[in-house]
Amino acid sequence: MSGQSYAGPPADPTTATPVPATTGRQPGVSRRSVLRGAAGAGAAGLAAAAVAGTAGPVLAAATSASPRRQAARTANEPAVAGPVVVHVRDARSGEMDVFAGTSHTRLRDPDLASRLARAAR
Amino acid sequence: MSSHREAPEISKDPVADSTDVYAFVSPDRPDSVTLISNYIPLQGPAGGPNFYEFGDDVRYEIQVDNDGDGRADVTYQFRFETRLRDRDTFLYNTGPIEALNSPNWNSRQFYTVTRAANDDVKVLASDLACPPCNIGPLSTPNYASLASAAVHDLPGGIRVFAGQRAEGFYVDLGSIFDLLDLRPLEQLHNQFGMNVFTKPAPGVNATAAVNVHSIAIQVPTSQLTRRGSHGAGEQASVIGVWATASRQRVRLWDADHGENVSSGPFRQVSRLGNPLVNEVVIPLGDKDLWNSLPPSDDKRFVSHFARPEVSALLPALYPGVFPNLAALVKSGAARADLEAILLTGIPSGIVPGFQNFTGPVLADMLRLNTAIPPSAKPNELGVIGGDLAGFPNGRRVFDDVVTVELRAFAGATYPLVNKSFTPDAAVGAVTDGLTASSVPSGFLSTFPYLGVPYSGFDVPS
């Protein structure tokens, strides 16, 4: 491992060999929330982006099904660099994708989806 | 083109567009293999003031399979970082760039090389300098020397270079994309009844004045193959090579700051092994998908290799010129020769003294038998020219892959699997009319082998 960070098995199923999660330079992003709606309220395909400083509540809500894991993440890991992007795939079912750093999480949270949709109006 | 702008999506993303891959036993250092992957096609040399550069947000990789499963066993990953000295000038450089650390050079790129082999991931080097683009005699005097300084020797006998090079892939794009017109044979083209051509014409190299960006790495062979030394007849001496480029899944235009930001896991957006595969074998509807997959998934595309469109087009567009090929196409017989050359490698016993077989997995990879030494007298037609050190045994920078593949599609290699088939007499004349001498910049005899890029001053358009 030679001392560098290693992200574990690659998230990319097309890459057979694990590679380090090199994020490279992350362009500067403002520290305020930049929630942006990409679709009308209630529509599928709503996308939202939040910066690391305001992403906590979103991630906390999104990962509420795994509180132990979330607590460990909060305690031990630094805030994610770069934007956290939420793609609401289906507002009715609450299915959404959360992108942060080099990770991707698929969630189902109708309440959060509804709140995001309202925020995007 | 070999793989320049070959698929709808990647044609809109040139920074991630892999255009050519080369893999060959280094002629001046035969205990090593040189791997080269090119990106950013068709660079007009005068394209400033923001001259071409690698994408800081792209993950570039050269992949090596050494056990025949079409999946990478060794990966060399390259990540770039652009650094500006002065944000208050529009200039790429404020004076002559005479060294890589010149204070006159404003927009510079540096990179990190990482090697991954199974669970062993190691950063080989960081903060490696790229050379600038070749601008002209005032900005980049003595360019060849300047670029040579960007060849970096790393521990373990590894050598790397990343930066602009002259395009070494020669091809008559203008004629080939005009309904597969081959100028040396164009009087025989059906011309759709228009009778535009009455006599043969020489080929025109469409890439004679453009540059690319190359990532080149020279590695001791033992670091690529399975453990131990292997003879030329052993499958373990063969490696499969391809290049990829990947982007994070989300790209967001941050309008407040006027820049893109990225998030999420990386996904492959470009792939290239054998030249011209995604270009002319894979149909339009599948090209973007093909670019996103590993070679191990290529079984799903095998019908396009077995019955390639180009093989059917040649007798249709050149009536009466390819009667035997026409009969072969009409028979519906699978082109097992092309499947072997492009998807499995050629087994022993087909070409005397040669094999680059990796096993039964159908995977588009550039297969190199690392135990075959460099040729003292290279033939740019490679194996079909009697030179076992050339394409499709890997690919050297000067190999005439367009002619080789055109002739293979025309039936030249079908007797390898069906000795009763006689190629048409015209097959030996099939070419786009170009040779390695059609590359004005020429090639280097040493790493990184691709020629000095054309300067914007000398080639302004």
Coordinates of C-alpha atoms in Angstrom, one line a residue:
Chain A
M1 CA 0.0 0.0 0.0
S2 CA 3.0 2.3 0.4
G3 CA 1.3 4.6 2.8
Q4 CA -1.2 6.2 0.5
S5 CA -4.9 6.1 1.1
Y6 CA -6.8 3.3 -0.5
A7 CA -10.5 3.3 -1.1
G8 CA -11.0 -0.5 -1.1
P9 CA -12.7 -2.4 -3.9
P10 CA -13.5 -0.1 -6.8
A11 CA -17.0 1.3 -7.0
D12 CA -16.6 1.0 -10.8
P13 CA -17.6 -2.5 -11.7
T14 CA -15.9 -2.1 -15.1
T15 CA -12.6 -1.8 -13.4
A16 CA -11.3 -5.1 -12.2
T17 CA -8.2 -3.9 -10.4
P18 CA -8.7 -1.7 -7.3
V19 CA -7.2 1.7 -7.7
P20 CA -6.7 4.5 -5.2
A21 CA -9.5 6.9 -4.8
T22 CA -7.5 9.8 -6.1
T23 CA -9.8 12.8 -6.1
G24 CA -7.3 15.2 -7.6
R25 CA -7.9 18.9 -7.3
Q26 CA -11.4 19.7 -6.3
P27 CA -12.3 23.1 -7.6
G28 CA -13.3 25.6 -4.9
V29 CA -16.9 25.6 -3.9
S30 CA -18.7 28.1 -1.7
R31 CA -19.4 27.1 1.8
R32 CA -23.1 27.9 1.6
S33 CA -25.8 25.6 0.6
V34 CA -26.3 25.5 -3.1
L35 CA -29.4 23.4 -3.3
R36 CA -30.6 23.6 -6.8
G37 CA -33.7 22.0 -8.2
A38 CA -33.4 20.6 -11.6
A39 CA -37.0 19.7 -12.1
G40 CA -40.4 20.8 -10.9
A41 CA -41.7 19.7 -7.6
G42 CA -42.8 16.1 -7.5
A43 CA -41.2 15.3 -10.8
A44 CA -38.7 12.5 -11.2
G45 CA -35.2 13.5 -11.9
L46 CA -34.8 16.2 -9.3
A47 CA -31.2 16.9 -8.7
A48 CA -29.7 18.8 -5.8
A49 CA -26.2 19.7 -4.8
A50 CA -25.0 20.7 -1.4
V51 CA -21.5 21.5 -0.3
A52 CA -19.8 19.6 2.5
G53 CA -20.5 22.1 5.2
T54 CA -24.2 21.7 4.8
A55 CA -24.4 18.2 3.7
G56 CA -24.5 16.6 7.2
P57 CA -28.2 16.8 7.8
V58 CA -28.9 15.5 4.3
L59 CA -26.6 12.6 4.7
A60 CA -27.8 11.9 8.2
A61 CA -31.3 11.7 7.1
A62 CA -30.5 9.7 4.1
T63 CA -28.5 7.1 6.0
S64 CA -30.9 6.9 9.0
A65 CA -31.3 3.2 8.3
S66 CA -27.7 2.7 9.5
P67 CA -27.2 4.9 12.5
R68 CA -24.2 3.0 13.8
R69 CA -22.4 3.4 10.5
Q70 CA -23.4 7.0 10.3
A71 CA -22.2 7.7 13.7
A72 CA -18.8 6.1 13.0
R73 CA -18.5 8.1 9.8
T74 CA -19.3 11.4 11.7
A75 CA -16.9 10.7 14.4
N76 CA -13.9 9.4 12.4
E77 CA -14.1 10.9 8.9
P78 CA -13.5 14.4 7.8
A79 CA -16.2 16.2 5.9
V80 CA -16.4 15.2 2.2
A81 CA -14.4 17.5 0.0
G82 CA -16.3 18.9 -3.0
P83 CA -20.0 18.8 -3.6
V84 CA -22.6 16.4 -2.4
V85 CA -25.1 15.9 -5.1
V86 CA -28.5 14.3 -4.7
H87 CA -30.4 13.0 -7.7
V88 CA -34.0 12.3 -6.9
R89 CA -34.8 9.5 -9.3
D90 CA -38.4 9.2 -8.4
A91 CA -40.0 11.7 -6.0
R92 CA -43.0 9.5 -5.4
S93 CA -41.0 6.5 -4.1
G94 CA -38.3 8.6 -2.7
E95 CA -35.6 6.8 -4.6
M96 CA -32.5 8.9 -4.9
D97 CA -28.8 8.7 -5.5
V98 CA -26.4 10.6 -3.3
F99 CA -22.9 11.3 -4.7
A100 CA -20.1 12.5 -2.5
G101 CA -16.4 12.4 -3.1
T102 CA -16.0 9.2 -5.1
S103 CA -18.9 7.4 -3.5
H104 CA -22.5 6.7 -4.5
T105 CA -25.3 5.7 -2.3
R106 CA -28.8 4.6 -3.4
L107 CA -31.5 5.7 -0.9
R108 CA -35.2 5.4 -0.6
D109 CA -36.6 8.2 1.6
P110 CA -40.0 9.6 0.5
D111 CA -40.0 12.3 3.2
L112 CA -36.6 13.6 2.2
A113 CA -37.5 13.5 -1.4
S114 CA -40.6 15.5 -0.7
R115 CA -38.7 18.1 1.3
L116 CA -36.1 18.5 -1.5
A117 CA -38.9 18.9 -4.0
R118 CA -40.4 21.6 -1.9
A119 CA -37.1 23.3 -1.6
A120 CA -36.6 23.3 -5.3
R121 CA -39.8 25.2 -6.0
Chain B
M1 CA -9.5 7.1 -37.4
S2 CA -8.0 4.5 -35.0
S3 CA -10.4 5.7 -32.3
H4 CA -10.6 9.4 -32.7
R5 CA -14.1 10.8 -32.2
E6 CA -15.3 7.2 -32.8
A7 CA -18.5 7.2 -30.7
P8 CA -21.2 9.8 -30.3
E9 CA -20.7 10.6 -26.6
I10 CA -16.9 10.6 -26.4
S11 CA -16.7 12.7 -29.6
K12 CA -18.1 15.5 -27.4
D13 CA -15.4 15.0 -24.7
P14 CA -12.0 15.1 -26.4
V15 CA -10.0 15.4 -23.2
A16 CA -11.1 11.9 -22.3
D17 CA -11.1 10.5 -25.8
S18 CA -8.5 7.7 -26.2
T19 CA -7.3 7.7 -29.8
D20 CA -4.6 5.2 -30.1
V21 CA -2.8 2.6 -28.0
Y22 CA 0.6 1.1 -28.7
A23 CA 2.3 -1.8 -27.0
F24 CA 5.7 -3.1 -28.1
V25 CA 8.9 -4.6 -26.9
S26 CA 11.2 -1.5 -26.7
P27 CA 13.6 -1.7 -29.6
D28 CA 16.4 0.0 -27.7
R29 CA 15.7 -1.8 -24.4
P30 CA 14.4 -5.2 -25.2
D31 CA 13.9 -6.3 -21.6
S32 CA 11.1 -3.8 -21.4
V33 CA 7.8 -3.1 -22.9
T34 CA 6.6 0.4 -23.9
L35 CA 2.9 1.2 -23.5
I36 CA 1.5 4.4 -25.0
S37 CA -2.0 5.8 -24.9
N38 CA -3.0 8.9 -26.8
Y39 CA -5.9 11.3 -26.0
I40 CA -7.3 14.6 -27.2
P41 CA -7.5 14.1 -31.0
L42 CA -6.9 16.3 -33.9
Q43 CA -5.1 19.2 -32.1
G44 CA -4.5 22.2 -34.3
P45 CA -1.0 23.2 -33.3
A46 CA -1.9 26.9 -33.1
G47 CA -4.8 26.3 -30.8
G48 CA -4.0 28.9 -28.1
P49 CA -4.1 30.8 -25.9
N50 CA -5.5 27.9 -23.9
F51 CA -3.3 25.2 -25.4
Y52 CA -4.2 21.6 -25.0
E53 CA -3.8 19.8 -21.7
F54 CA -5.0 16.6 -20.0
G55 CA -8.1 16.8 -17.9
D56 CA -7.6 17.3 -14.2
D57 CA -10.9 15.6 -13.7
V58 CA -10.2 12.6 -15.9
R59 CA -8.7 9.3 -14.6
Y60 CA -6.5 8.0 -17.3
E61 CA -5.4 4.3 -17.2
I62 CA -3.4 1.8 -19.1
Q63 CA -4.6 -1.7 -18.4
V64 CA -2.7 -4.9 -18.7
D65 CA -4.2 -8.4 -18.5
N66 CA -1.7 -11.2 -18.1
D67 CA -3.9 -14.2 -17.4
G68 CA -6.3 -14.1 -20.4
D69 CA -9.6 -13.2 -18.6
G70 CA -10.0 -9.8 -20.3
R71 CA -9.7 -8.0 -16.9
A72 CA -6.8 -5.9 -15.7
D73 CA -4.1 -7.5 -13.6
V74 CA -1.8 -4.5 -13.7
T75 CA -3.1 -0.9 -14.0
Y76 CA -1.1 2.3 -14.5
Q77 CA -3.1 5.2 -13.5
F78 CA -2.3 8.8 -14.3
R79 CA -3.9 11.9 -12.6
F80 CA -3.1 15.4 -13.7
E81 CA -3.1 18.8 -11.9
T82 CA -2.9 22.1 -13.6
R83 CA -1.1 24.9 -11.9
L84 CA -1.3 28.6 -12.8
R85 CA 1.6 30.9 -11.9
D86 CA -0.3 34.1 -12.7
R87 CA -4.1 34.4 -12.9
D88 CA -3.9 38.0 -14.1
T89 CA -2.6 37.4 -17.6
F90 CA -4.2 35.7 -20.6
L91 CA -0.9 34.4 -21.7
Y92 CA 0.1 30.7 -21.6
N93 CA 3.6 32.0 -21.3
T94 CA 5.1 35.4 -20.7
G95 CA 8.4 34.8 -22.3
P96 CA 10.5 31.9 -23.8
I97 CA 10.0 28.6 -22.0
E98 CA 13.6 27.2 -22.0
A99 CA 13.2 24.8 -19.1
L100 CA 10.4 23.0 -17.4
N101 CA 10.7 25.2 -14.4
S102 CA 10.8 28.4 -16.4
P103 CA 9.1 31.3 -14.6
N104 CA 7.8 32.4 -18.0
W105 CA 5.6 29.4 -18.2
N106 CA 2.2 30.2 -16.7
S107 CA -0.1 27.2 -17.2
R108 CA 1.8 24.0 -16.3
Q109 CA 0.6 20.5 -15.7
F110 CA 2.0 17.9 -13.3
Y111 CA 0.9 14.3 -12.7
T112 CA 0.9 11.3 -10.4
V113 CA 1.5 7.8 -11.6
T114 CA 0.0 4.9 -9.6
R115 CA 0.5 1.2 -10.2
A116 CA -2.2 -1.2 -9.1
A117 CA -1.7 -4.9 -9.2
N118 CA -4.4 -7.0 -7.5
D119 CA -4.3 -5.7 -3.9
D120 CA -1.0 -4.0 -4.2
V121 CA -1.4 -0.3 -4.9
K122 CA 1.6 2.0 -5.1
V123 CA 2.1 5.6 -6.0
L124 CA 5.2 5.4 -8.3
A125 CA 5.8 9.1 -8.5
S126 CA 4.1 12.5 -8.0
D127 CA 4.7 16.0 -9.2
L128 CA 6.1 14.9 -12.5
A129 CA 6.2 17.7 -15.0
C130 CA 4.6 17.6 -18.4
P131 CA 6.2 19.6 -21.2
P132 CA 4.4 22.6 -22.6
C133 CA 2.7 22.4 -26.0
N134 CA 4.9 23.3 -28.9
I135 CA 4.0 26.9 -29.6
G136 CA 6.7 28.4 -31.8
P137 CA 10.3 29.6 -31.9
L138 CA 9.8 32.5 -29.5
S139 CA 7.8 30.6 -26.9
T140 CA 9.3 27.1 -27.0
P141 CA 12.8 27.3 -28.6
N142 CA 14.6 24.1 -28.8
Y143 CA 11.4 22.2 -28.2
A144 CA 12.9 18.7 -28.6
S145 CA 15.3 19.2 -25.8
L146 CA 12.6 20.8 -23.6
A147 CA 10.3 17.8 -24.1
S148 CA 13.2 15.4 -23.5
A149 CA 13.5 16.8 -20.0
A150 CA 10.0 15.6 -19.4
V151 CA 11.0 12.0 -19.7
H152 CA 11.2 10.9 -16.1
D153 CA 13.1 7.9 -14.9
L154 CA 11.4 6.2 -11.9
P155 CA 12.6 3.6 -9.5
G156 CA 12.3 0.0 -10.7
G157 CA 13.5 0.8 -14.2
I158 CA 10.3 2.6 -15.2
R159 CA 10.3 5.5 -17.5
V160 CA 7.4 7.9 -18.1
F161 CA 6.3 10.8 -20.3
A162 CA 3.1 12.6 -20.5
G163 CA 2.5 15.5 -23.0
Q164 CA 2.0 16.6 -26.5
R165 CA 3.3 14.6 -29.4
A166 CA 2.9 14.6 -33.2
E167 CA 0.1 12.4 -34.4
G168 CA 1.7 9.2 -35.5
F169 CA -1.4 7.5 -36.8
Y170 CA -1.6 8.1 -40.5
V171 CA -4.9 7.7 -42.4
D172 CA -6.7 9.1 -45.3
L173 CA -9.8 10.2 -43.4
G174 CA -11.0 12.5 -46.2
S175 CA -11.4 9.6 -48.6
I176 CA -12.3 6.7 -46.3
F177 CA -15.2 8.7 -44.7
D178 CA -16.4 9.6 -48.2
L179 CA -18.2 6.3 -48.5
L180 CA -15.0 4.2 -48.1
D181 CA -13.2 5.6 -51.1
L182 CA -9.6 4.4 -51.2
R183 CA -7.8 6.8 -53.5
P184 CA -5.4 4.2 -55.0
L185 CA -8.5 2.2 -56.1
E186 CA -11.0 4.9 -56.5
Q187 CA -11.5 4.5 -60.2
L188 CA -13.0 1.1 -59.3
H189 CA -15.4 2.5 -56.7
N190 CA -19.0 2.4 -57.9
Q191 CA -19.1 6.2 -57.2
F192 CA -22.9 5.9 -57.0
G193 CA -23.0 6.4 -60.8
M194 CA -21.4 9.8 -60.6
N195 CA -18.1 8.9 -62.3
V196 CA -16.1 11.4 -60.3
F197 CA -12.8 9.4 -60.4
T198 CA -11.2 8.0 -63.5
K199 CA -7.7 7.0 -62.3
P200 CA -5.9 6.0 -59.1
A201 CA -4.7 8.8 -56.8
P202 CA -2.1 8.8 -54.0
G203 CA -3.4 8.9 -50.4
V204 CA -3.6 12.1 -48.4
N205 CA -2.6 11.9 -44.7
A206 CA -5.4 13.8 -42.9
T207 CA -3.4 13.8 -39.7
A208 CA -0.2 15.1 -41.1
A209 CA -0.3 18.4 -39.2
V210 CA -2.1 17.7 -36.0
N211 CA -0.9 16.7 -32.5
V212 CA -2.2 14.5 -29.7
H213 CA -1.5 14.1 -26.0
S214 CA 0.4 11.0 -25.1
I215 CA 0.8 9.0 -21.9
A216 CA 3.8 6.7 -22.3
I217 CA 5.3 4.3 -19.9
Q218 CA 8.2 1.9 -20.3
V219 CA 8.2 -0.9 -17.9
P220 CA 10.5 -3.9 -17.4
T221 CA 8.7 -6.9 -18.9
S222 CA 8.8 -8.9 -15.7
Q223 CA 6.6 -6.3 -14.1
L224 CA 3.8 -6.9 -16.6
T225 CA 3.8 -10.7 -17.2
R226 CA 3.0 -13.5 -14.8
R227 CA 6.0 -14.4 -12.6
G228 CA 8.9 -16.1 -14.3
S229 CA 10.4 -15.9 -17.7
H230 CA 8.4 -17.4 -20.6
G231 CA 9.3 -18.5 -24.1
A232 CA 7.6 -17.2 -27.2
G233 CA 5.5 -20.3 -27.5
E234 CA 4.0 -20.0 -24.1
Q235 CA 0.7 -18.3 -23.4
A236 CA 2.2 -16.7 -20.3
S237 CA 4.4 -14.5 -22.4
V238 CA 1.4 -12.7 -23.9
I239 CA -0.2 -9.7 -22.3
G240 CA -3.4 -7.9 -23.4
V241 CA -3.3 -4.1 -23.3
W242 CA -6.0 -1.5 -23.5
A243 CA -6.5 2.1 -22.3
T244 CA -9.4 3.7 -20.6
A245 CA -10.5 7.1 -19.4
S246 CA -13.0 7.6 -16.6
R247 CA -15.0 10.5 -15.2
Q248 CA -16.9 10.9 -12.0
R249 CA -20.6 10.3 -12.5
V250 CA -21.8 13.8 -11.6
R251 CA -20.5 16.9 -13.3
L252 CA -22.1 20.1 -12.1
W253 CA -21.6 23.6 -13.5
D254 CA -21.0 25.8 -10.5
A255 CA -22.2 29.1 -12.0
D256 CA -21.2 31.1 -9.0
H257 CA -17.6 30.2 -9.6
G258 CA -17.6 29.6 -13.3
E259 CA -16.3 26.1 -13.2
N260 CA -17.3 22.5 -13.2
V261 CA -17.3 20.4 -10.0
S262 CA -17.4 16.6 -10.0
S263 CA -18.7 14.1 -7.5
G264 CA -19.4 10.4 -7.3
P265 CA -17.5 7.3 -8.3
F266 CA -15.5 7.1 -11.5
R267 CA -17.1 5.4 -14.5
Q268 CA -15.3 4.5 -17.7
V269 CA -16.2 6.7 -20.7
S270 CA -13.5 5.7 -23.2
R271 CA -11.8 2.4 -24.1
L272 CA -9.3 1.4 -26.7
G273 CA -7.4 -1.9 -27.4
N274 CA -7.1 -2.8 -31.1
P275 CA -7.2 0.1 -33.5
L276 CA -10.3 0.7 -35.5
V277 CA -12.5 -1.7 -33.5
N278 CA -15.0 0.8 -32.0
E279 CA -14.4 2.9 -35.1
V280 CA -15.6 0.5 -37.8
V281 CA -16.6 -2.8 -36.2
I282 CA -19.0 -1.7 -33.5
P283 CA -22.2 -0.1 -34.9
L284 CA -23.4 3.4 -33.9
G285 CA -26.0 2.2 -31.5
D286 CA -23.5 0.2 -29.4
K287 CA -20.4 2.5 -29.5
D288 CA -21.1 4.4 -26.3
L289 CA -22.0 1.2 -24.4
W290 CA -18.8 -0.5 -25.7
N291 CA -16.7 2.4 -24.4
S292 CA -18.1 1.9 -20.9
L293 CA -17.4 -1.9 -20.7
P294 CA -14.3 -3.9 -19.9
P295 CA -12.9 -6.3 -22.6
S296 CA -14.2 -9.2 -20.7
D297 CA -17.7 -8.2 -21.8
D298 CA -16.9 -8.3 -25.5
K299 CA -18.6 -11.6 -26.1
R300 CA -21.8 -9.6 -26.5
F301 CA -20.4 -7.9 -29.6
V302 CA -18.9 -11.0 -31.3
S303 CA -21.4 -10.9 -34.1
H304 CA -19.9 -7.6 -35.4
F305 CA -16.5 -9.2 -35.5
A306 CA -17.8 -12.4 -37.1
R307 CA -19.6 -10.6 -39.9
P308 CA -18.1 -7.1 -40.1
E309 CA -19.8 -4.4 -42.0
V310 CA -16.6 -3.3 -43.8
S311 CA -16.3 -6.8 -45.3
A312 CA -19.7 -6.5 -46.8
L313 CA -19.2 -3.0 -48.0
L314 CA -16.1 -3.6 -50.0
P315 CA -17.6 -5.9 -52.7
A316 CA -20.7 -3.7 -52.8
L317 CA -18.8 -0.5 -53.3
Y318 CA -16.1 -2.0 -55.6
P319 CA -18.2 -4.1 -57.9
G320 CA -16.4 -7.0 -59.5
V321 CA -13.2 -6.3 -57.6
F322 CA -13.8 -8.7 -54.6
P323 CA -15.8 -11.7 -56.0
N324 CA -14.4 -14.2 -53.5
L325 CA -15.0 -11.9 -50.6
A326 CA -18.5 -11.3 -51.9
A327 CA -19.1 -15.1 -51.9
L328 CA -17.7 -15.4 -48.4
V329 CA -20.0 -12.7 -47.1
K330 CA -22.9 -14.2 -48.9
S331 CA -22.2 -17.5 -47.3
G332 CA -22.7 -16.1 -43.9
A333 CA -19.6 -17.8 -42.6
A334 CA -18.2 -16.4 -39.4
R335 CA -14.9 -14.6 -39.8
A336 CA -13.0 -16.8 -37.3
D337 CA -9.8 -15.2 -38.5
L338 CA -10.9 -11.7 -37.3
E339 CA -12.2 -13.1 -34.1
A340 CA -8.7 -14.7 -33.5
I341 CA -6.8 -11.6 -34.4
L342 CA -8.9 -9.2 -32.5
L343 CA -10.6 -11.1 -29.7
T344 CA -8.5 -14.1 -28.6
G345 CA -5.1 -13.7 -30.2
I346 CA -3.6 -16.1 -32.8
P347 CA -3.0 -19.6 -31.4
S348 CA 0.2 -21.6 -32.1
G349 CA 0.3 -23.4 -35.4
I350 CA -1.5 -20.8 -37.5
V351 CA 1.4 -18.5 -38.4
P352 CA 4.8 -20.3 -38.3
G353 CA 6.8 -19.3 -35.3
F354 CA 4.1 -17.1 -33.8
Q355 CA 1.3 -17.0 -31.3
N356 CA -0.3 -14.3 -29.2
F357 CA -3.1 -16.4 -27.9
T358 CA -4.6 -15.4 -24.5
G359 CA -7.2 -18.1 -24.2
P360 CA -10.9 -18.5 -25.1
V361 CA -12.2 -15.4 -23.5
L362 CA -13.4 -13.0 -26.3
A363 CA -11.9 -9.7 -25.4
D364 CA -10.7 -6.8 -27.6
M365 CA -7.1 -6.3 -26.3
L366 CA -3.9 -5.4 -28.0
R367 CA -2.0 -8.6 -27.5
L368 CA 1.7 -8.6 -27.3
N369 CA 3.9 -11.6 -27.1
T370 CA 6.7 -10.1 -25.0
A371 CA 9.1 -13.0 -25.8
I372 CA 9.4 -12.0 -29.5
P373 CA 12.3 -9.7 -29.8
P374 CA 12.2 -6.4 -31.7
S375 CA 12.8 -6.7 -35.4
A376 CA 16.1 -5.6 -36.8
K377 CA 14.4 -4.7 -40.1
P378 CA 10.8 -3.8 -39.2
N379 CA 8.0 -4.1 -41.7
E380 CA 5.2 -1.7 -41.1
L381 CA 2.7 -4.3 -42.2
G382 CA 3.7 -6.4 -39.2
V383 CA 2.8 -10.0 -39.1
I384 CA 1.2 -10.1 -42.6
G385 CA 4.4 -8.5 -43.8
G386 CA 6.5 -11.3 -42.2
D387 CA 7.5 -9.2 -39.3
L388 CA 6.4 -11.0 -36.1
A389 CA 7.3 -8.1 -33.9
G390 CA 4.6 -5.8 -35.4
F391 CA 0.8 -5.5 -35.4
P392 CA -1.2 -7.5 -34.4
N393 CA 1.6 -8.6 -32.1
G394 CA 1.1 -5.5 -30.1
R395 CA 1.4 -2.3 -32.1
R396 CA 4.5 -0.2 -32.9
V397 CA 4.2 3.6 -33.5
F398 CA 4.9 3.2 -37.2
D399 CA 2.8 0.2 -38.0
D400 CA 0.3 0.6 -40.9
V401 CA -2.7 -0.6 -39.1
V402 CA -5.1 0.9 -41.6
T403 CA -3.8 -1.2 -44.5
V404 CA -3.4 -4.3 -42.3
E405 CA -7.0 -4.2 -41.1
L406 CA -8.4 -3.2 -44.5
R407 CA -6.7 -6.2 -46.0
A408 CA -7.9 -8.5 -43.2
F409 CA -11.5 -7.3 -43.7
A410 CA -11.0 -7.9 -47.4
G411 CA -10.2 -11.5 -46.7
A412 CA -6.4 -11.6 -46.7
T413 CA -6.4 -13.5 -43.4
Y414 CA -9.3 -15.8 -43.9
P415 CA -7.1 -18.6 -45.3
L416 CA -5.6 -18.8 -41.8
V417 CA -8.8 -20.6 -40.7
N418 CA -10.0 -21.9 -44.1
K419 CA -7.3 -23.0 -46.5
S420 CA -9.8 -23.5 -49.3
F421 CA -10.4 -19.8 -49.5
T422 CA -8.5 -17.8 -52.0
P423 CA -8.3 -14.1 -51.4
D424 CA -9.1 -11.8 -54.3
A425 CA -6.2 -10.7 -56.4
A426 CA -7.0 -7.1 -55.5
V427 CA -6.5 -7.7 -51.8
G428 CA -2.8 -7.0 -52.0
A429 CA -3.6 -3.6 -53.5
V430 CA -6.0 -2.6 -50.8
T431 CA -4.6 0.4 -48.9
D432 CA -5.4 4.0 -48.3
G433 CA -2.2 4.8 -50.0
L434 CA -0.1 5.9 -47.0
T435 CA 3.0 4.7 -45.2
A436 CA 4.9 5.7 -42.1
S437 CA 6.8 8.1 -44.3
S438 CA 3.5 10.0 -44.6
V439 CA 4.1 11.4 -41.1
P440 CA 6.1 14.6 -41.6
S441 CA 7.4 14.7 -38.0
G442 CA 8.6 11.2 -38.2
F443 CA 9.2 9.0 -35.2
L444 CA 11.9 8.8 -32.5
S445 CA 14.2 5.9 -32.1
T446 CA 14.0 6.2 -28.3
F447 CA 11.3 6.7 -25.7
P448 CA 8.7 8.1 -26.1
Y449 CA 9.1 7.1 -29.8
L450 CA 6.3 9.4 -31.1
G451 CA 7.6 12.4 -33.0
V452 CA 8.1 16.0 -31.8
P453 CA 4.8 17.8 -32.0
Y454 CA 4.1 20.3 -34.8
S455 CA 4.4 23.9 -33.6
G456 CA 1.7 26.5 -34.0
F457 CA 4.1 28.9 -35.6
D458 CA 5.1 26.3 -38.3
V459 CA 1.7 24.8 -38.8
P460 CA -0.7 27.6 -38.2
S461 CA -3.7 25.9 -39.8

